[in-house]
Amino acid sequence: MYGLYDRQGILRFVDSDKEACIAYAELFELESTNYCLMDLAENINKVENISLDQNQAKNNN
């Protein structure tokens, strides 16, 4: 899975195909110096380890 982030770090597009992300950037005329393409598959384990119940308890206090 790939994610296309703009220069401000905002996730613009997610797709399993790297070329689709690049096509999206070209469609909106984003220059390659204005976006970052990241492989999100290696980050999935980090997301799965987050406990939402613990985060909600901290926010409620």
Coordinates of C-alpha atoms in Angstrom, one line a residue:
M1 CA 0.0 0.0 0.0
Y2 CA 1.3 3.4 -0.9
G3 CA 0.5 6.9 0.4
L4 CA 1.0 10.1 -1.4
Y5 CA 1.7 13.1 0.9
D6 CA 1.9 16.7 -0.1
R7 CA 4.6 19.1 1.0
Q8 CA 2.6 20.0 4.2
G9 CA 2.5 16.3 5.1
I10 CA -1.2 15.8 4.4
L11 CA -2.1 12.4 3.0
R12 CA -3.6 13.0 -0.4
F13 CA -4.1 9.6 -1.9
V14 CA -3.7 5.9 -0.9
D15 CA -3.6 3.0 -3.3
S16 CA -2.0 -0.5 -3.6
D17 CA -0.4 0.6 -6.9
K18 CA 2.6 3.0 -6.9
E19 CA 1.9 4.1 -10.4
A20 CA -1.7 5.1 -9.5
C21 CA -0.3 7.4 -6.8
I22 CA 2.0 9.0 -9.3
A23 CA -0.8 9.4 -11.8
Y24 CA -2.9 11.1 -9.1
A25 CA 0.0 13.6 -8.5
E26 CA 0.2 14.2 -12.3
L27 CA -3.5 14.7 -12.5
F28 CA -3.4 17.5 -10.0
E29 CA -0.1 18.8 -11.4
L30 CA 1.9 18.1 -8.3
E31 CA 5.6 18.4 -9.1
S32 CA 7.8 15.6 -7.7
T33 CA 9.4 18.2 -5.4
N34 CA 6.0 18.9 -3.9
Y35 CA 5.0 15.4 -2.8
C36 CA 6.3 12.3 -1.1
L37 CA 5.4 8.7 -1.9
M38 CA 5.7 6.3 1.0
D39 CA 5.3 2.6 1.3
L40 CA 2.6 2.2 4.0
A41 CA 2.8 -1.6 4.3
E42 CA 5.7 -1.4 6.7
N43 CA 3.8 0.9 9.0
I44 CA 0.8 -1.3 9.4
N45 CA 2.2 -3.1 12.5
K46 CA 2.7 0.2 14.2
V47 CA -0.9 1.2 13.7
E48 CA -2.2 -2.2 14.8
N49 CA -0.4 -1.9 18.2
I50 CA -2.3 1.3 19.1
S51 CA -4.9 0.7 21.8
L52 CA -7.9 3.0 21.2
D53 CA -9.3 2.3 24.6
Q54 CA -6.2 3.6 26.3
N55 CA -6.1 6.7 24.1
Q56 CA -9.8 7.4 24.9
A57 CA -9.2 7.1 28.6
K58 CA -6.4 9.6 28.5
N59 CA -8.6 12.1 26.6
N60 CA -11.4 11.7 29.0
N61 CA -9.2 12.7 32.1

